[in-house]
Short mmCIF file of C-alpha atoms and ligand atoms in Angstrom, two decimals:
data_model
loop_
_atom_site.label_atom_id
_atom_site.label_comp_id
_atom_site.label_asym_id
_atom_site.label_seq_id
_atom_site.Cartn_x
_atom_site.Cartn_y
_atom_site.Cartn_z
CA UNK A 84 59.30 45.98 85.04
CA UNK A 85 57.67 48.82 85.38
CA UNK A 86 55.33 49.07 89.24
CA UNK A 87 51.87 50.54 88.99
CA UNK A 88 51.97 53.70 91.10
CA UNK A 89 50.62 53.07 94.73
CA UNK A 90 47.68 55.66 93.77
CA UNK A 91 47.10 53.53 91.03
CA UNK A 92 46.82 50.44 92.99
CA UNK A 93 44.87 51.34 95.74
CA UNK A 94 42.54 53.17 94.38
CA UNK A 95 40.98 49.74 93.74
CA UNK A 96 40.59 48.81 97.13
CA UNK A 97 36.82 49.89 97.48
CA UNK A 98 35.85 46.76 95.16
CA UNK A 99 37.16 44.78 98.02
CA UNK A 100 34.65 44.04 101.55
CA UNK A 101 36.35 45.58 103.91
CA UNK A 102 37.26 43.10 106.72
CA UNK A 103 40.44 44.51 108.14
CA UNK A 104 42.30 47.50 108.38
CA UNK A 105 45.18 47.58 106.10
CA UNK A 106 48.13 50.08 105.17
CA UNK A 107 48.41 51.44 102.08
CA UNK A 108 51.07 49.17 100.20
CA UNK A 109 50.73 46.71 97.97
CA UNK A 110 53.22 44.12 97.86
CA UNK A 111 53.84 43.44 94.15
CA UNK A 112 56.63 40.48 94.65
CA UNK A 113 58.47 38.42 97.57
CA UNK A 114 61.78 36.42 97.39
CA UNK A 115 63.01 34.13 100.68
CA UNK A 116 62.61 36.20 103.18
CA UNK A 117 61.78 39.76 101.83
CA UNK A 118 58.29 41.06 100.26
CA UNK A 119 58.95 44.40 97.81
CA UNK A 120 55.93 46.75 97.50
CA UNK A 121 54.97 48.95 94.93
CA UNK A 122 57.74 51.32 95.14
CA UNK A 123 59.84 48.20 95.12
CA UNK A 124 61.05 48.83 98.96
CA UNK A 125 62.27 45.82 100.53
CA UNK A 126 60.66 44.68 103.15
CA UNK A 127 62.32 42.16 105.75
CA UNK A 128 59.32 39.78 106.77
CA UNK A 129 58.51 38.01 110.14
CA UNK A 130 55.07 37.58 109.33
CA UNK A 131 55.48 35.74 106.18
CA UNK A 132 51.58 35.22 105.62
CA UNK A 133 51.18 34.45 108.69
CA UNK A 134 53.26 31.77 110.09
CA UNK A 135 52.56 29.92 106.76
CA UNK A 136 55.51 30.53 103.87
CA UNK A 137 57.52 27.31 105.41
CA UNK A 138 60.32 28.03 102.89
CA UNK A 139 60.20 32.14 102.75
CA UNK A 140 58.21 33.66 99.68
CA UNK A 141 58.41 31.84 96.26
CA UNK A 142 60.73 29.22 97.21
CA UNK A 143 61.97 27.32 93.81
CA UNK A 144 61.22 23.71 94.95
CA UNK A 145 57.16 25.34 95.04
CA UNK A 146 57.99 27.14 92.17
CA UNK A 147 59.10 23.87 90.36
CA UNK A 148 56.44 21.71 92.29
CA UNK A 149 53.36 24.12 90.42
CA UNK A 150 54.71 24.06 86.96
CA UNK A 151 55.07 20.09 86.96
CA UNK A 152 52.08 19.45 88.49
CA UNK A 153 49.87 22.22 86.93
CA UNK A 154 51.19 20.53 83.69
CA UNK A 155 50.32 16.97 84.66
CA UNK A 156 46.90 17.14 86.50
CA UNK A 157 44.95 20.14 88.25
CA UNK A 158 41.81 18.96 89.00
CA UNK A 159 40.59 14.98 88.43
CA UNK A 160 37.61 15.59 90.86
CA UNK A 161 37.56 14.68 94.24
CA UNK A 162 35.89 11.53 93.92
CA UNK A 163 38.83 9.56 92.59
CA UNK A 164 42.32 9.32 93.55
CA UNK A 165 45.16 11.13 92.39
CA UNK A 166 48.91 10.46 92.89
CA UNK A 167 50.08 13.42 94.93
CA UNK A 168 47.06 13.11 97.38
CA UNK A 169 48.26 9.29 98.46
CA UNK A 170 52.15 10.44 98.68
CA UNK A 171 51.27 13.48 100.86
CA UNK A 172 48.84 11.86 103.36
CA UNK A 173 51.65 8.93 103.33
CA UNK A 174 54.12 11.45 104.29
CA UNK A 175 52.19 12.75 107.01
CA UNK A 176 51.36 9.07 108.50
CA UNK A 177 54.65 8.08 108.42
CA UNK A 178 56.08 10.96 109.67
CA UNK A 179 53.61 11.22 112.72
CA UNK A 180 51.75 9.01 115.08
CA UNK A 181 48.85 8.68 112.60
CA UNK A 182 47.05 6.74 110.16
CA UNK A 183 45.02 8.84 108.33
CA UNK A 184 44.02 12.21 106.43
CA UNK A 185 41.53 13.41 104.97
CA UNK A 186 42.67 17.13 103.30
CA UNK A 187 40.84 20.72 103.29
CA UNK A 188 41.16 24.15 101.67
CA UNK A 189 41.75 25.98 105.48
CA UNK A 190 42.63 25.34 108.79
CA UNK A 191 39.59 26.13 109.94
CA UNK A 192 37.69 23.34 107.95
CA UNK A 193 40.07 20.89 109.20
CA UNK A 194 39.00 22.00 112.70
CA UNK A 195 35.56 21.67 111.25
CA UNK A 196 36.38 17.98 110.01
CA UNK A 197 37.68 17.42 113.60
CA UNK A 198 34.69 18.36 115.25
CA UNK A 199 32.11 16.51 113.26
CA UNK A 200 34.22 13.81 113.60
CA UNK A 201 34.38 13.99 117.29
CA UNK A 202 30.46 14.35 117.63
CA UNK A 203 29.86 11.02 115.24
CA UNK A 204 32.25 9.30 117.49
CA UNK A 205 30.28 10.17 120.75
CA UNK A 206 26.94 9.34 118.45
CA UNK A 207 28.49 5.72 117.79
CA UNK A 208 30.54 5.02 120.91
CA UNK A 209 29.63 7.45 123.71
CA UNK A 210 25.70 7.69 124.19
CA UNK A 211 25.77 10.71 121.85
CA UNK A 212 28.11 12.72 124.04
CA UNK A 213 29.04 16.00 121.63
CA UNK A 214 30.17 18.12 123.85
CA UNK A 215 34.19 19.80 123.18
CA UNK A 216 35.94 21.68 125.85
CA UNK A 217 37.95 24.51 124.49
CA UNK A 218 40.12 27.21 126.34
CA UNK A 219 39.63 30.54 126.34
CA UNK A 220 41.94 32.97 124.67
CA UNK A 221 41.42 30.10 122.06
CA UNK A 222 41.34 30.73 118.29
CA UNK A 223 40.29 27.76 116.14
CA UNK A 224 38.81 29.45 113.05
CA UNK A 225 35.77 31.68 111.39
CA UNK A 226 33.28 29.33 110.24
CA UNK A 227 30.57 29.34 112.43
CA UNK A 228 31.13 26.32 114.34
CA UNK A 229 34.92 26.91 114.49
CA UNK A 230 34.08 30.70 115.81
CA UNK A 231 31.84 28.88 118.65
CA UNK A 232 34.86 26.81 119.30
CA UNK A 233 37.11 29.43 119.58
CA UNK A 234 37.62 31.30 123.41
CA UNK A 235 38.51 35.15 121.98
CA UNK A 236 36.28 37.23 124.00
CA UNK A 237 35.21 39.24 120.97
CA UNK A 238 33.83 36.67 119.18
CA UNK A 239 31.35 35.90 121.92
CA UNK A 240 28.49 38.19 120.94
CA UNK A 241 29.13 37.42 117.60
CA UNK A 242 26.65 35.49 114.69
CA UNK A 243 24.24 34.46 117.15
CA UNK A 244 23.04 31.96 118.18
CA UNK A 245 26.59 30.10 117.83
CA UNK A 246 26.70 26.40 117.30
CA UNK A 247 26.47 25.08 120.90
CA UNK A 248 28.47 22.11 122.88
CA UNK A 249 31.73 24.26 123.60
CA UNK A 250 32.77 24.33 126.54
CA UNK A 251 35.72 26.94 127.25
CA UNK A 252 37.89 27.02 130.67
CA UNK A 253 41.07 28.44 131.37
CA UNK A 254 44.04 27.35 129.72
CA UNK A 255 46.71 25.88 131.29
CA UNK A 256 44.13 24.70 134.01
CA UNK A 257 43.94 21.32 134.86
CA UNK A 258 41.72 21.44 137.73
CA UNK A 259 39.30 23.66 135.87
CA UNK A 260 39.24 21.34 132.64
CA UNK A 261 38.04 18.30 134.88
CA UNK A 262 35.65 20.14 136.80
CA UNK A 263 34.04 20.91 133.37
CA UNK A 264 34.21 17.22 132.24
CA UNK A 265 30.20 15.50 132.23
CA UNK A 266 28.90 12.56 131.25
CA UNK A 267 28.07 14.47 127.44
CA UNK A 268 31.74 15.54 127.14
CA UNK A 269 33.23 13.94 124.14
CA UNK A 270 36.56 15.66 123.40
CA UNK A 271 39.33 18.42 124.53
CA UNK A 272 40.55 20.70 121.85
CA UNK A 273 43.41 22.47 122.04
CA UNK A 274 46.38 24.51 121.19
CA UNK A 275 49.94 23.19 122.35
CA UNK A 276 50.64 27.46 121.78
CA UNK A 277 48.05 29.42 121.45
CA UNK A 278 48.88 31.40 118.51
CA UNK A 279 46.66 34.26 118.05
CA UNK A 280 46.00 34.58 121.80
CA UNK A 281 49.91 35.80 121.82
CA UNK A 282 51.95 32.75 121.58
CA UNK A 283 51.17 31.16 125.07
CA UNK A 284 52.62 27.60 125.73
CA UNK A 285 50.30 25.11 127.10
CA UNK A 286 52.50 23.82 129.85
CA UNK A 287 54.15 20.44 129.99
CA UNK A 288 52.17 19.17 133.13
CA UNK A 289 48.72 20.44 132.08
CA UNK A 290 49.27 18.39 128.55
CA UNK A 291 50.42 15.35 130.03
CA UNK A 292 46.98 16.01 132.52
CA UNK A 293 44.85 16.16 129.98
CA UNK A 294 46.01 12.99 128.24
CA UNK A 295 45.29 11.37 131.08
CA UNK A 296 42.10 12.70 131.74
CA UNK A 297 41.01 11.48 128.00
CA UNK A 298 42.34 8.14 129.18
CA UNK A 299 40.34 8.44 132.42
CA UNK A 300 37.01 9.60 130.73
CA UNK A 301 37.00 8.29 127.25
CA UNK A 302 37.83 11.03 125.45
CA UNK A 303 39.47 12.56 122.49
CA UNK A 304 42.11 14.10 122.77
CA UNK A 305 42.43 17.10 119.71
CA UNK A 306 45.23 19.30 119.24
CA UNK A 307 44.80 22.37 116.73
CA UNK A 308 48.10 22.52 114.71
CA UNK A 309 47.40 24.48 112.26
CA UNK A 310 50.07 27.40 113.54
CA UNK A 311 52.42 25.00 115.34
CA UNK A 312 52.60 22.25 113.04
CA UNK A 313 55.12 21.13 110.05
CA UNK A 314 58.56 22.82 112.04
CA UNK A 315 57.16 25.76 113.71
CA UNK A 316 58.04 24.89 116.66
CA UNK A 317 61.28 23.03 116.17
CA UNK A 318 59.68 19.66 115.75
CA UNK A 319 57.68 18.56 112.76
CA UNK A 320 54.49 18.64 115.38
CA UNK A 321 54.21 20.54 118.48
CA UNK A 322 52.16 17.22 120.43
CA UNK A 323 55.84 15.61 119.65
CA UNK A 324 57.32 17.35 122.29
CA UNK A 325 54.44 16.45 125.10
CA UNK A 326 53.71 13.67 126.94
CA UNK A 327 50.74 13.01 124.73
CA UNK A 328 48.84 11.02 122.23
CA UNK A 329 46.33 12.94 120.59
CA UNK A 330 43.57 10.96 118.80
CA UNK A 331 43.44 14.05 115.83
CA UNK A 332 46.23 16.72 115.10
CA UNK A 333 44.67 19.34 112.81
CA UNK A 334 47.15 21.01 110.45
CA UNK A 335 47.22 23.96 108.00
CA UNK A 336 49.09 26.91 107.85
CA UNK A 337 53.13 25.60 107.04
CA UNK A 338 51.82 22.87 105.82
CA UNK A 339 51.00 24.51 102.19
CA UNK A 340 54.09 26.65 102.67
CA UNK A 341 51.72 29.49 101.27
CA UNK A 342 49.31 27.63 98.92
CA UNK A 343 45.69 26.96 100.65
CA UNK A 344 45.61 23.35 101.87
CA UNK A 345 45.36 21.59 105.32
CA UNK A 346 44.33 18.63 106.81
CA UNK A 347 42.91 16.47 109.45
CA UNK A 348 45.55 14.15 110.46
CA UNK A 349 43.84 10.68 113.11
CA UNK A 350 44.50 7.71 114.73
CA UNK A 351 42.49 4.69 112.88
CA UNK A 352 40.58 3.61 115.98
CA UNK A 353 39.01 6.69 115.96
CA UNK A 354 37.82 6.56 112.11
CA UNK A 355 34.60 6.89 112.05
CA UNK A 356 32.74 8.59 108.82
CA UNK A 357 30.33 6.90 106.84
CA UNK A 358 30.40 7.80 103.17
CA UNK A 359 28.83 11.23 102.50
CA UNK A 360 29.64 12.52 106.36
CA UNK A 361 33.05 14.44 104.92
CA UNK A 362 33.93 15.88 101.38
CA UNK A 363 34.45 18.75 99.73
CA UNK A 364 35.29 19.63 95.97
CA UNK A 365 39.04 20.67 95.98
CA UNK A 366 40.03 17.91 99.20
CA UNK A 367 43.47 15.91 98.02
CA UNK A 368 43.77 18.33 95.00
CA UNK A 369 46.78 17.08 93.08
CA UNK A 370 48.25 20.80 92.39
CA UNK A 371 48.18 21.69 96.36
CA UNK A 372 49.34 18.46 97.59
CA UNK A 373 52.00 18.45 94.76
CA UNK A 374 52.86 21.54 96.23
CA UNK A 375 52.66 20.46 100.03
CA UNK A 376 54.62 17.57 99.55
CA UNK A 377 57.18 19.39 98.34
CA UNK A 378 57.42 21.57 101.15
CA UNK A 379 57.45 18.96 103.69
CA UNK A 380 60.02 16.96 102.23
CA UNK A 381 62.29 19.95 102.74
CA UNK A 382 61.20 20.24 106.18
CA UNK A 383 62.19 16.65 106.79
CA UNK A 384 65.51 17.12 104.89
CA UNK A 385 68.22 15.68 107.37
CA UNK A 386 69.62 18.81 109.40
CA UNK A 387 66.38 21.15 108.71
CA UNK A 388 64.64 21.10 111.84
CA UNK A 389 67.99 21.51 113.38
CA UNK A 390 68.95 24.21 112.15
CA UNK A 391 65.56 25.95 113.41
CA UNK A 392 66.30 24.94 116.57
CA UNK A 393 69.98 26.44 116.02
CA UNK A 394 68.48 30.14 114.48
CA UNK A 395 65.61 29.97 117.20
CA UNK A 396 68.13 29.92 119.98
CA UNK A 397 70.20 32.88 118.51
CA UNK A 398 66.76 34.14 117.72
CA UNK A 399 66.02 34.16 121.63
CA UNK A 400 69.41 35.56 122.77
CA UNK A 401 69.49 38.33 120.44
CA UNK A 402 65.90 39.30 121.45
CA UNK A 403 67.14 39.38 124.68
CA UNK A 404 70.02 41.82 124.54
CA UNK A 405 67.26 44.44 123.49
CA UNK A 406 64.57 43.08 126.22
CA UNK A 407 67.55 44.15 128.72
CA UNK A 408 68.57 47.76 126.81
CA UNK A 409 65.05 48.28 126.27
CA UNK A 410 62.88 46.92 129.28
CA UNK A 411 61.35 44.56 127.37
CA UNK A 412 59.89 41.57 129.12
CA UNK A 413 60.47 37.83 128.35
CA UNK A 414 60.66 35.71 125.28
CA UNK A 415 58.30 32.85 125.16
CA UNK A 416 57.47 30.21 122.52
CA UNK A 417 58.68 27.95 120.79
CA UNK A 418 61.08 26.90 117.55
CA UNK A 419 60.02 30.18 115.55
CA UNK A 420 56.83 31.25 116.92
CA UNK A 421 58.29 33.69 119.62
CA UNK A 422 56.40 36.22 121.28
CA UNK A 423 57.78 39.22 123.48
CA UNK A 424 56.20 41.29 126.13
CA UNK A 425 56.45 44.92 125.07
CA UNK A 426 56.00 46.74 128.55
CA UNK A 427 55.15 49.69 128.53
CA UNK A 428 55.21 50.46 124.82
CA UNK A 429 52.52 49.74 122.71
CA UNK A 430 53.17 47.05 120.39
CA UNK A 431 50.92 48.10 117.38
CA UNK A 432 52.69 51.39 117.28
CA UNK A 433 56.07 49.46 117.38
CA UNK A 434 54.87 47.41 114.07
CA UNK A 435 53.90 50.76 112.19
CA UNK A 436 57.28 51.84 113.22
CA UNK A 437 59.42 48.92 112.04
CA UNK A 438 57.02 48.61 108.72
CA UNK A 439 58.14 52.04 108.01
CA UNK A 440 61.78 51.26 108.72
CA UNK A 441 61.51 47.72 105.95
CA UNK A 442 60.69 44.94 108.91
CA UNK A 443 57.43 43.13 109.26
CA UNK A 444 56.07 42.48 112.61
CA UNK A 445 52.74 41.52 114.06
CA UNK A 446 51.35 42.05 117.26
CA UNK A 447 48.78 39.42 118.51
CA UNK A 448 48.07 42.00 121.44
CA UNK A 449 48.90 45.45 122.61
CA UNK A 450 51.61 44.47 124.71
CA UNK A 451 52.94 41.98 122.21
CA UNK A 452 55.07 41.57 119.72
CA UNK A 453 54.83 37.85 117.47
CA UNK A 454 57.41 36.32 115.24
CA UNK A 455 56.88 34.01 112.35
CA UNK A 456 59.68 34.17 110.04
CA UNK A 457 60.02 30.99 107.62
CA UNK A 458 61.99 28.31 108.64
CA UNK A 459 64.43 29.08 106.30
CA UNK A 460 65.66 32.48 108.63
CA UNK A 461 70.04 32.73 109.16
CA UNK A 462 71.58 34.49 111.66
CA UNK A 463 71.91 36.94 109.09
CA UNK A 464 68.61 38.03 108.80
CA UNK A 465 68.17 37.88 112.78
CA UNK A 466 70.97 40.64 113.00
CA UNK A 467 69.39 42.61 110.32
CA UNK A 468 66.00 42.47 111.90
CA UNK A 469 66.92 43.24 115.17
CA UNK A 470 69.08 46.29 113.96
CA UNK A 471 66.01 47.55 112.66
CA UNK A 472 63.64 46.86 115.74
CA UNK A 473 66.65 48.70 117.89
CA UNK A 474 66.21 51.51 115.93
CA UNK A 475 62.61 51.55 115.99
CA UNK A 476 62.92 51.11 119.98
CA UNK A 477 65.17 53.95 120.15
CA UNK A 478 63.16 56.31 118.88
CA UNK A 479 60.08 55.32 120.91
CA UNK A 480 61.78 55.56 124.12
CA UNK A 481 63.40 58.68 122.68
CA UNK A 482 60.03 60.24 121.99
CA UNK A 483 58.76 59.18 125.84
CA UNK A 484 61.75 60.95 127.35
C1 PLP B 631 45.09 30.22 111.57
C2 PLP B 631 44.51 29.25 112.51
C3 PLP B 631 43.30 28.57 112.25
C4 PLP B 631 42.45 28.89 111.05
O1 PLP B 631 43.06 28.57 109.84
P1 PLP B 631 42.48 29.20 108.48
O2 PLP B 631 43.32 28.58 107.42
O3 PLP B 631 42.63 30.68 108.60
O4 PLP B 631 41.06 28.80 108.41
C5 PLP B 631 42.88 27.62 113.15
N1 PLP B 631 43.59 27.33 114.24
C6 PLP B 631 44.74 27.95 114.53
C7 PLP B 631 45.50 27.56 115.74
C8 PLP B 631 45.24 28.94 113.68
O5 PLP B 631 46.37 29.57 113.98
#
């Protein structure tokens, strides 16, 4: 094959909106757990889309999952039912607390789903209570309503006037989340890790609190799984490891394994849409949940999630051995959404560094450095990816001397 020149390439780019500063490569092909760019350097990848390639980049059972069903049936119309849409939302019941789905293109219309779902169930059982309290560092998406929803402090002056009845208090705060609790409350949104915000746990106590608080008040109870969810975090769902029973998980990300789909996962007693509330053209596609379903069912393989906890833990330990040469601070997270304080050095410069030296990184802040390797990582690739952080560390605190 012969690789367009990078000049080539990017001199497209101006036909694109700009929306985000990007480096000038252009990843032309990805295999497991490596992306190759233009010049066909390999690139070792703990991003991997963003906490969404389940299986690494172009895993064969997806592969295999696309051709069959691309050749069967792509697109019936979402107003009848198709046979990968019932196996994948059965998968998802059976494999959770839940009863039903209904699917969507992003993560943030499934959060989108979950609030309008939330608001006709205060219309129909609570008095017309709509109101949703959020946290702050939150990030639950960039539609409109999902941007009101979410607690990043940049998005605050944003697209005004915002879609109202969000109420954000700290995370992790019990005390604070009941003190915000009136009689038009209707539900508490959260993540179990706040993903964007860094990769901050929501602690056990303060979940376990705010299931009973539902209880107390009548609420719902709505966790946003869309980065935690299908294995992230070393259980198929995140809530699975809380003292908690949400009424509606949201899910997205690792659940498509790189394709766009997600879903809105809920308990039955809290199904509430009339006909013509929720839709959407592609919801259920057969080609993405083809594809999903295929993912998942490697998730649940016997052993899988296992062996993510197993890497996670070597994961951890080997991070640690350069916190202590280094002066990093502490791991945190969970499963394979780690996070680590960076100290004193800056943790964008730290990802230029180790893109330069073949290792994708991302960091959520400037003292932070994420993780989100697929699922699929060995101890192998740990070792080589920390090899090439070390070096990247050693010349920064080289260059500070
Ligand atoms: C990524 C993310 C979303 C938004 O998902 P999109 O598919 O980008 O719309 C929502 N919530 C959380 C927790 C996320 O990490």
């Amino acid at each position: 094959m012969i690789s367009p020149s990078a000049n080539d390439v990017l001199a497209k780019q101006n036909y694109l909106i700009p929306i985000t500063k990007r480096p000038e490569l252009c990843f032309l092909r990805g295999e497991g757990h490596y992306l190759f760019d233009q010049d066909d350097k390999a690139y070792l990848d703990w991003v991997q889309g963003w906490a969404v390639n389940t299986l690494g980049h172009s895993p064969q059972v997806m592969q295999q999952a696309l051709i069959k069903q691309s050749a069967q049936l792509i697109n019936p119309s979402p107003a009848f039912f198709n046979q990968p849409m019932l196996e994948l939302a059965e998968l998802l019941c059976e494999n959770s607390k839940f009863d039903q789905v209904f699917f969507t293109n992003s993560g943030a219309e499934a959060n989108e789903g979950a609030i309008k779902l939330a608001r006709k169930w205060g219309q129909k059982n609570k008095s017309g209570a709509f109101k949703i309290i959020t946290f702050q560092h939150s990030f639950h998406g960039r539609t409109l309503a999902t941007m009101s929803a979410t607690g990043k402090e940049a998005f605050a002056p944003l697209f005004e006037p915002k879609v109202s009845g969000f109420t954000k208090v700290p995370y992790n705060d019990l005390a604070a989340t009941e003190a915000a609790i009136d009689g038009q409350t209707v539900a508490i949104m959260l993540e179990l890790i706040q993903g964007e915000a860094g990769v901050i746990p929501a602690t056990a106590e303060f979940v376990a609190g705010l299931d009973a608080l539902c209880k107390q008040h009548n609420l719902l109870l709505i966790v946003d799984e869309v980065q935690t969810g299908i294995g992230r975090t070393g259980s198929l769902f995140a809530y699975q490891q809380y003292q908690a029973a949400p009424h509606i998980m949201t899910l997205g990300k690792g659940l498509g394994g790189g394709v766009p789909i997600a879903a809105m996962v809920i308990d039955k007693a809290v199904s509430c849409f009339d006909y013509g509330d929720q839709g959407g053209t592609y919801n259920g596609n057969p080609l993405m949940c083809a594809v999903s379903a295929a993912v998942l069912q490697q998730v649940l393989a016997e052993g899988f999630l296992a062996q993510v906890n197993r890497v996670s833990d070597y994961f951890c330990r080997q991070l640690a051995v350069l916190a202590k040469e280094f002066g990093l601070g502490t791991t945190r997270g969970k499963g394979l959404l780690l996070a680590i304080n960076t100290g004193q050095l800056s943790a964008p410069q730290i990802v230029e560094l180790a893109r330069d030296a073949g290792l994708l990184l991302n960091a959520p802040r400037e003292d932070s450095l994420r993780f989100m390797p697929a699922l699929t990582l060995t101890e192998q690739e740990v070792d080589q990816g920390m090899a090439l952080l070390a070096g990247v560390l050693t010349t920064l605190t080289a260059a500070e001397q």
